[in-house]
mmCIF file of C-alpha atoms in Angstrom:
data_model
loop_
_atom_site.group_PDB
_atom_site.id
_atom_site.type_symbol
_atom_site.label_atom_id
_atom_site.label_comp_id
_atom_site.label_asym_id
_atom_site.label_seq_id
_atom_site.Cartn_x
_atom_site.Cartn_y
_atom_site.Cartn_z
ATOM 1 C CA ASP W 152 0.000 0.000 0.000
ATOM 2 C CA GLY W 153 1.213 3.494 -0.786
ATOM 3 C CA GLY W 154 0.676 6.175 1.791
ATOM 4 C CA ILE W 155 1.824 7.965 4.890
ATOM 5 C CA THR W 156 2.156 6.324 8.244
ATOM 6 C CA GLN W 157 2.473 8.003 11.606
ATOM 7 C CA SER W 158 3.383 6.397 14.878
ATOM 8 C CA PRO W 159 2.417 6.084 17.571
ATOM 9 C CA LYS W 160 -1.298 6.808 17.322
ATOM 10 C CA TYR W 161 -1.435 7.931 20.955
ATOM 11 C CA LEU W 162 1.475 9.288 22.964
ATOM 12 C CA PHE W 163 1.656 10.359 26.561
ATOM 13 C CA ARG W 164 4.461 12.508 27.852
ATOM 14 C CA LYS W 165 5.445 13.819 31.209
ATOM 15 C CA GLU W 166 6.251 17.475 31.506
ATOM 16 C CA GLY W 167 9.898 18.175 30.801
ATOM 17 C CA GLN W 168 10.364 15.247 28.441
ATOM 18 C CA ASN W 169 11.196 15.375 24.763
ATOM 19 C CA VAL W 170 9.229 13.049 22.488
ATOM 20 C CA THR W 171 9.640 12.164 18.826
ATOM 21 C CA LEU W 172 6.745 11.536 16.466
ATOM 22 C CA SER W 173 7.409 9.367 13.456
ATOM 23 C CA CYS W 174 6.255 10.078 9.896
ATOM 24 C CA GLU W 175 7.090 7.832 6.939
ATOM 25 C CA GLN W 176 5.883 8.003 3.338
ATOM 26 C CA ASN W 177 6.379 5.647 0.395
ATOM 27 C CA LEU W 178 4.816 7.940 -2.204
ATOM 28 C CA ASN W 179 8.197 9.182 -3.435
ATOM 29 C CA HIS W 180 7.130 12.723 -2.575
ATOM 30 C CA ASP W 181 9.698 15.474 -2.258
ATOM 31 C CA ALA W 182 7.845 17.698 0.195
ATOM 32 C CA MET W 183 6.742 16.841 3.711
ATOM 33 C CA TYR W 184 4.923 18.839 6.359
ATOM 34 C CA TRP W 185 4.014 18.795 10.039
ATOM 35 C CA TYR W 186 0.834 20.402 11.324
ATOM 36 C CA ARG W 187 -0.668 20.862 14.732
ATOM 37 C CA GLN W 188 -4.431 20.781 15.291
ATOM 38 C CA ASP W 189 -6.129 21.894 18.494
ATOM 39 C CA PRO W 190 -9.739 20.927 19.297
ATOM 40 C CA GLY W 191 -12.238 22.601 16.987
ATOM 41 C CA GLN W 192 -9.489 24.381 15.112
ATOM 42 C CA GLY W 193 -7.846 24.232 11.747
ATOM 43 C CA LEU W 194 -4.305 23.116 11.050
ATOM 44 C CA ARG W 195 -1.269 25.204 11.819
ATOM 45 C CA LEU W 196 2.036 24.568 10.054
ATOM 46 C CA ILE W 197 4.967 23.678 12.299
ATOM 47 C CA TYR W 198 7.744 22.756 9.844
ATOM 48 C CA TYR W 199 8.046 21.759 6.228
ATOM 49 C CA SER W 200 10.731 20.224 4.059
ATOM 50 C CA GLN W 201 11.043 20.540 0.303
ATOM 51 C CA ILE W 202 13.951 18.151 -0.172
ATOM 52 C CA VAL W 203 16.245 15.915 1.823
ATOM 53 C CA ASN W 204 18.505 17.725 4.294
ATOM 54 C CA ASP W 205 16.460 20.898 4.038
ATOM 55 C CA PHE W 206 13.608 22.141 6.204
ATOM 56 C CA GLN W 207 11.960 25.441 7.021
ATOM 57 C CA LYS W 208 10.033 26.810 9.982
ATOM 58 C CA GLY W 209 6.311 27.216 9.662
ATOM 59 C CA ASP W 210 4.050 29.490 11.647
ATOM 60 C CA ILE W 211 4.484 27.816 15.053
ATOM 61 C CA ALA W 212 7.968 26.229 15.067
ATOM 62 C CA GLU W 213 8.980 27.275 18.586
ATOM 63 C CA GLY W 214 9.515 24.282 20.843
ATOM 64 C CA TYR W 215 9.694 21.817 17.940
ATOM 65 C CA SER W 216 12.529 20.374 15.864
ATOM 66 C CA VAL W 217 12.706 18.186 12.763
ATOM 67 C CA SER W 218 15.176 16.351 10.571
ATOM 68 C CA ARG W 219 15.029 15.134 6.989
ATOM 69 C CA GLU W 220 17.878 12.685 6.499
ATOM 70 C CA LYS W 221 15.899 10.444 4.156
ATOM 71 C CA LYS W 222 13.299 11.264 1.551
ATOM 72 C CA GLU W 223 10.825 8.880 3.164
ATOM 73 C CA SER W 224 11.114 10.098 6.745
ATOM 74 C CA PHE W 225 10.375 13.390 8.515
ATOM 75 C CA PRO W 226 10.337 12.922 12.301
ATOM 76 C CA LEU W 227 9.118 15.668 14.607
ATOM 77 C CA THR W 228 10.532 16.181 18.093
ATOM 78 C CA VAL W 229 8.388 17.992 20.614
ATOM 79 C CA THR W 230 10.809 19.462 23.102
ATOM 80 C CA SER W 231 10.296 20.493 26.693
ATOM 81 C CA ALA W 232 10.411 24.090 25.484
ATOM 82 C CA GLN W 233 6.989 23.671 23.877
ATOM 83 C CA LYS W 234 4.741 25.116 26.557
ATOM 84 C CA ASN W 235 1.451 23.584 25.495
ATOM 85 C CA PRO W 236 2.192 20.449 23.472
ATOM 86 C CA THR W 237 -1.075 18.577 24.014
ATOM 87 C CA ALA W 238 -2.608 18.431 20.536
ATOM 88 C CA PHE W 239 -3.265 16.301 17.470
ATOM 89 C CA TYR W 240 -0.247 16.195 15.145
ATOM 90 C CA LEU W 241 -0.619 15.550 11.434
ATOM 91 C CA CYS W 242 2.070 14.773 8.921
ATOM 92 C CA ALA W 243 1.533 15.311 5.200
ATOM 93 C CA SER W 244 3.436 15.023 1.964
ATOM 94 C CA SER W 245 3.117 16.354 -1.549
ATOM 95 C CA MET W 246 4.882 15.615 -4.803
ATOM 96 C CA ARG W 247 6.679 18.934 -4.730
ATOM 97 C CA MET W 248 6.405 22.488 -3.502
ATOM 98 C CA GLY W 249 6.104 24.623 -6.555
ATOM 99 C CA GLU W 250 4.449 27.820 -7.514
ATOM 100 C CA PHE W 251 1.112 26.023 -7.683
ATOM 101 C CA THR W 252 0.383 23.988 -4.632
ATOM 102 C CA ASP W 253 0.076 20.276 -5.012
ATOM 103 C CA THR W 254 -2.427 18.124 -3.261
ATOM 104 C CA GLN W 255 -1.259 17.121 0.182
ATOM 105 C CA TYR W 256 -1.679 13.579 1.460
ATOM 106 C CA PHE W 257 -2.114 13.177 5.190
ATOM 107 C CA GLY W 258 -1.200 10.525 7.690
ATOM 108 C CA PRO W 259 -3.666 9.327 10.341
ATOM 109 C CA GLY W 260 -2.229 11.571 13.034
ATOM 110 C CA THR W 261 -0.682 11.230 16.478
ATOM 111 C CA ARG W 262 -2.529 12.456 19.539
ATOM 112 C CA LEU W 263 -0.043 13.733 22.100
ATOM 113 C CA THR W 264 -1.094 14.258 25.694
ATOM 114 C CA VAL W 265 1.128 15.801 28.330
ATOM 115 C CA LEU W 266 0.449 14.467 31.786
ATOM 116 C CA SER T 164 -0.230 34.321 4.834
ATOM 117 C CA GLN T 165 -3.452 33.476 3.072
ATOM 118 C CA GLN T 166 -6.245 31.896 5.047
ATOM 119 C CA GLY T 167 -9.786 30.979 4.206
ATOM 120 C CA GLU T 168 -12.684 31.159 6.612
ATOM 121 C CA GLU T 169 -15.393 28.549 6.368
ATOM 122 C CA ASP T 170 -19.040 29.295 7.000
ATOM 123 C CA PRO T 171 -21.099 28.053 8.730
ATOM 124 C CA GLN T 172 -19.027 26.674 11.600
ATOM 125 C CA ALA T 173 -21.527 23.845 12.048
ATOM 126 C CA LEU T 174 -24.260 22.416 9.848
ATOM 127 C CA SER T 175 -26.757 19.687 10.639
ATOM 128 C CA ILE T 176 -28.978 18.174 7.945
ATOM 129 C CA GLN T 177 -31.047 15.087 7.264
ATOM 130 C CA GLU T 178 -29.782 12.286 5.084
ATOM 131 C CA GLY T 179 -30.690 12.908 1.452
ATOM 132 C CA GLU T 180 -30.563 16.700 1.752
ATOM 133 C CA ASN T 181 -27.913 18.848 0.121
ATOM 134 C CA ALA T 182 -25.197 20.499 2.203
ATOM 135 C CA THR T 183 -23.541 23.758 1.222
ATOM 136 C CA MET T 184 -20.550 25.277 2.939
ATOM 137 C CA ASN T 185 -18.633 28.370 1.994
ATOM 138 C CA CYS T 186 -15.091 29.640 2.144
ATOM 139 C CA SER T 187 -14.143 33.308 1.977
ATOM 140 C CA TYR T 188 -10.642 34.689 1.639
ATOM 141 C CA LYS T 189 -8.932 38.052 1.354
ATOM 142 C CA THR T 190 -5.939 37.765 -0.964
ATOM 143 C CA SER T 191 -5.591 36.685 -4.575
ATOM 144 C CA ILE T 192 -5.113 32.964 -5.087
ATOM 145 C CA ASN T 193 -3.764 30.526 -7.660
ATOM 146 C CA ASN T 194 -5.996 27.713 -6.509
ATOM 147 C CA LEU T 195 -8.187 26.584 -3.655
ATOM 148 C CA GLN T 196 -8.543 23.117 -2.226
ATOM 149 C CA TRP T 197 -11.198 21.392 -0.134
ATOM 150 C CA TYR T 198 -10.379 18.650 2.358
ATOM 151 C CA ARG T 199 -12.467 16.412 4.601
ATOM 152 C CA GLN T 200 -11.539 15.197 8.064
ATOM 153 C CA ASN T 201 -13.385 12.464 9.853
ATOM 154 C CA SER T 202 -13.233 12.723 13.630
ATOM 155 C CA GLY T 203 -9.784 11.920 14.968
ATOM 156 C CA ARG T 204 -8.376 11.105 11.552
ATOM 157 C CA GLY T 205 -6.146 12.691 8.948
ATOM 158 C CA LEU T 206 -7.392 14.931 6.172
ATOM 159 C CA VAL T 207 -8.474 13.638 2.792
ATOM 160 C CA HIS T 208 -8.231 15.755 -0.321
ATOM 161 C CA LEU T 209 -11.540 16.303 -2.121
ATOM 162 C CA ILE T 210 -11.102 18.829 -4.921
ATOM 163 C CA LEU T 211 -8.638 21.428 -6.170
ATOM 164 C CA ILE T 212 -10.035 24.302 -8.221
ATOM 165 C CA ARG T 213 -7.747 26.715 -10.033
ATOM 166 C CA SER T 214 -8.281 30.449 -10.192
ATOM 167 C CA ASN T 215 -9.267 30.287 -13.873
ATOM 168 C CA GLU T 216 -11.979 27.705 -13.181
ATOM 169 C CA ARG T 217 -15.495 28.568 -12.034
ATOM 170 C CA GLU T 218 -16.906 25.173 -11.243
ATOM 171 C CA LYS T 219 -15.693 21.648 -10.730
ATOM 172 C CA HIS T 220 -17.449 18.375 -10.031
ATOM 173 C CA SER T 221 -16.396 15.124 -8.429
ATOM 174 C CA GLY T 222 -19.128 12.573 -7.857
ATOM 175 C CA ARG T 223 -21.642 14.149 -5.465
ATOM 176 C CA LEU T 224 -19.361 17.120 -4.839
ATOM 177 C CA ARG T 225 -19.607 20.421 -6.651
ATOM 178 C CA VAL T 226 -17.188 23.253 -5.982
ATOM 179 C CA THR T 227 -17.571 26.780 -7.285
ATOM 180 C CA LEU T 228 -15.109 29.622 -7.199
ATOM 181 C CA ASP T 229 -15.884 33.305 -7.568
ATOM 182 C CA THR T 230 -12.621 35.210 -7.586
ATOM 183 C CA SER T 231 -14.397 38.570 -7.827
ATOM 184 C CA LYS T 232 -16.133 37.864 -4.517
ATOM 185 C CA LYS T 233 -13.153 35.958 -3.137
ATOM 186 C CA SER T 234 -15.305 33.038 -2.181
ATOM 187 C CA SER T 235 -15.801 29.360 -2.876
ATOM 188 C CA SER T 236 -18.575 26.965 -2.046
ATOM 189 C CA LEU T 237 -18.685 23.212 -1.613
ATOM 190 C CA LEU T 238 -21.978 21.485 -2.311
ATOM 191 C CA ILE T 239 -22.574 17.889 -1.305
ATOM 192 C CA THR T 240 -25.680 16.520 -2.947
ATOM 193 C CA ALA T 241 -27.871 13.720 -1.591
ATOM 194 C CA SER T 242 -25.896 13.611 1.646
ATOM 195 C CA ARG T 243 -25.274 10.386 3.549
ATOM 196 C CA ALA T 244 -24.482 9.685 7.190
ATOM 197 C CA ALA T 245 -20.961 8.817 6.060
ATOM 198 C CA ASP T 246 -20.504 12.443 4.928
ATOM 199 C CA THR T 247 -20.452 13.488 8.588
ATOM 200 C CA ALA T 248 -17.056 15.157 8.974
ATOM 201 C CA SER T 249 -15.277 18.492 9.148
ATOM 202 C CA TYR T 250 -14.641 20.224 5.857
ATOM 203 C CA PHE T 251 -11.765 22.629 5.337
ATOM 204 C CA CYS T 252 -10.781 24.943 2.551
ATOM 205 C CA ALA T 253 -7.069 25.393 2.035
ATOM 206 C CA LEU T 254 -5.233 28.195 0.287
ATOM 207 C CA GLY T 255 -1.686 28.942 -0.587
ATOM 208 C CA ALA T 256 1.093 28.574 -3.055
ATOM 209 C CA ARG T 257 4.165 27.042 -1.459
ATOM 210 C CA GLN T 258 2.383 26.432 1.833
ATOM 211 C CA LEU T 259 -1.230 25.637 2.552
ATOM 212 C CA THR T 260 -3.200 27.436 5.227
ATOM 213 C CA PHE T 261 -6.421 25.983 6.550
ATOM 214 C CA GLY T 262 -9.482 27.623 8.009
ATOM 215 C CA SER T 263 -11.236 26.367 11.139
ATOM 216 C CA GLY T 264 -13.595 24.201 9.118
ATOM 217 C CA THR T 265 -17.288 23.459 8.873
ATOM 218 C CA GLN T 266 -18.513 20.578 11.029
ATOM 219 C CA LEU T 267 -21.172 18.753 9.002
ATOM 220 C CA THR T 268 -23.510 16.314 10.716
ATOM 221 C CA VAL T 269 -25.786 14.213 8.543
ATOM 222 C CA LEU T 270 -28.596 12.660 10.527
ATOM 223 C CA PRO T 271 -29.915 9.270 9.400
#
């Protein structure tokens, strides 16, 4: 099956801990994205990556970090500096980031809860 | 950055009725996309309409775009309980921005 997988589906973290959310795609897409969604809200962009070894901050990057060492993988680390990390995290990919936006394909999401 | 605003925030209809939701925006766009999100799940792409298009169909979905009014509408005809979801419009060139969505409930 082609698609995007995210793991784990649910994640619990104690305050002060860093946690890493996994995102893998086998669609051969160049671009990958991380979004945060709070209850009843839309999506806010955390980080995006257009190609391997390159990534850019989105609108709410503070307290988060990413890496893009492989085309297929774009893990997100939620650090202890993120003051309110409890949220639903969505990873997405698209064929490319060009002048005209491509369709984005989303993973199933990870729900992070800070205890 | 660009952002669309969906209206209404919530919509409840009976199965078989049509559902219409709207998206308004403020800046010029190259295209506009609609996505669906079932509760607790990821988003699924529905339709992309380009700025030079006025209407687009996909199955029971019809999307219109009026660039002079800076608005788009999504019509779901003959709705089903399975259409119950949140619907988002998304704008942008290199990055997408999403509105807060319309929560559609289709009652059986």
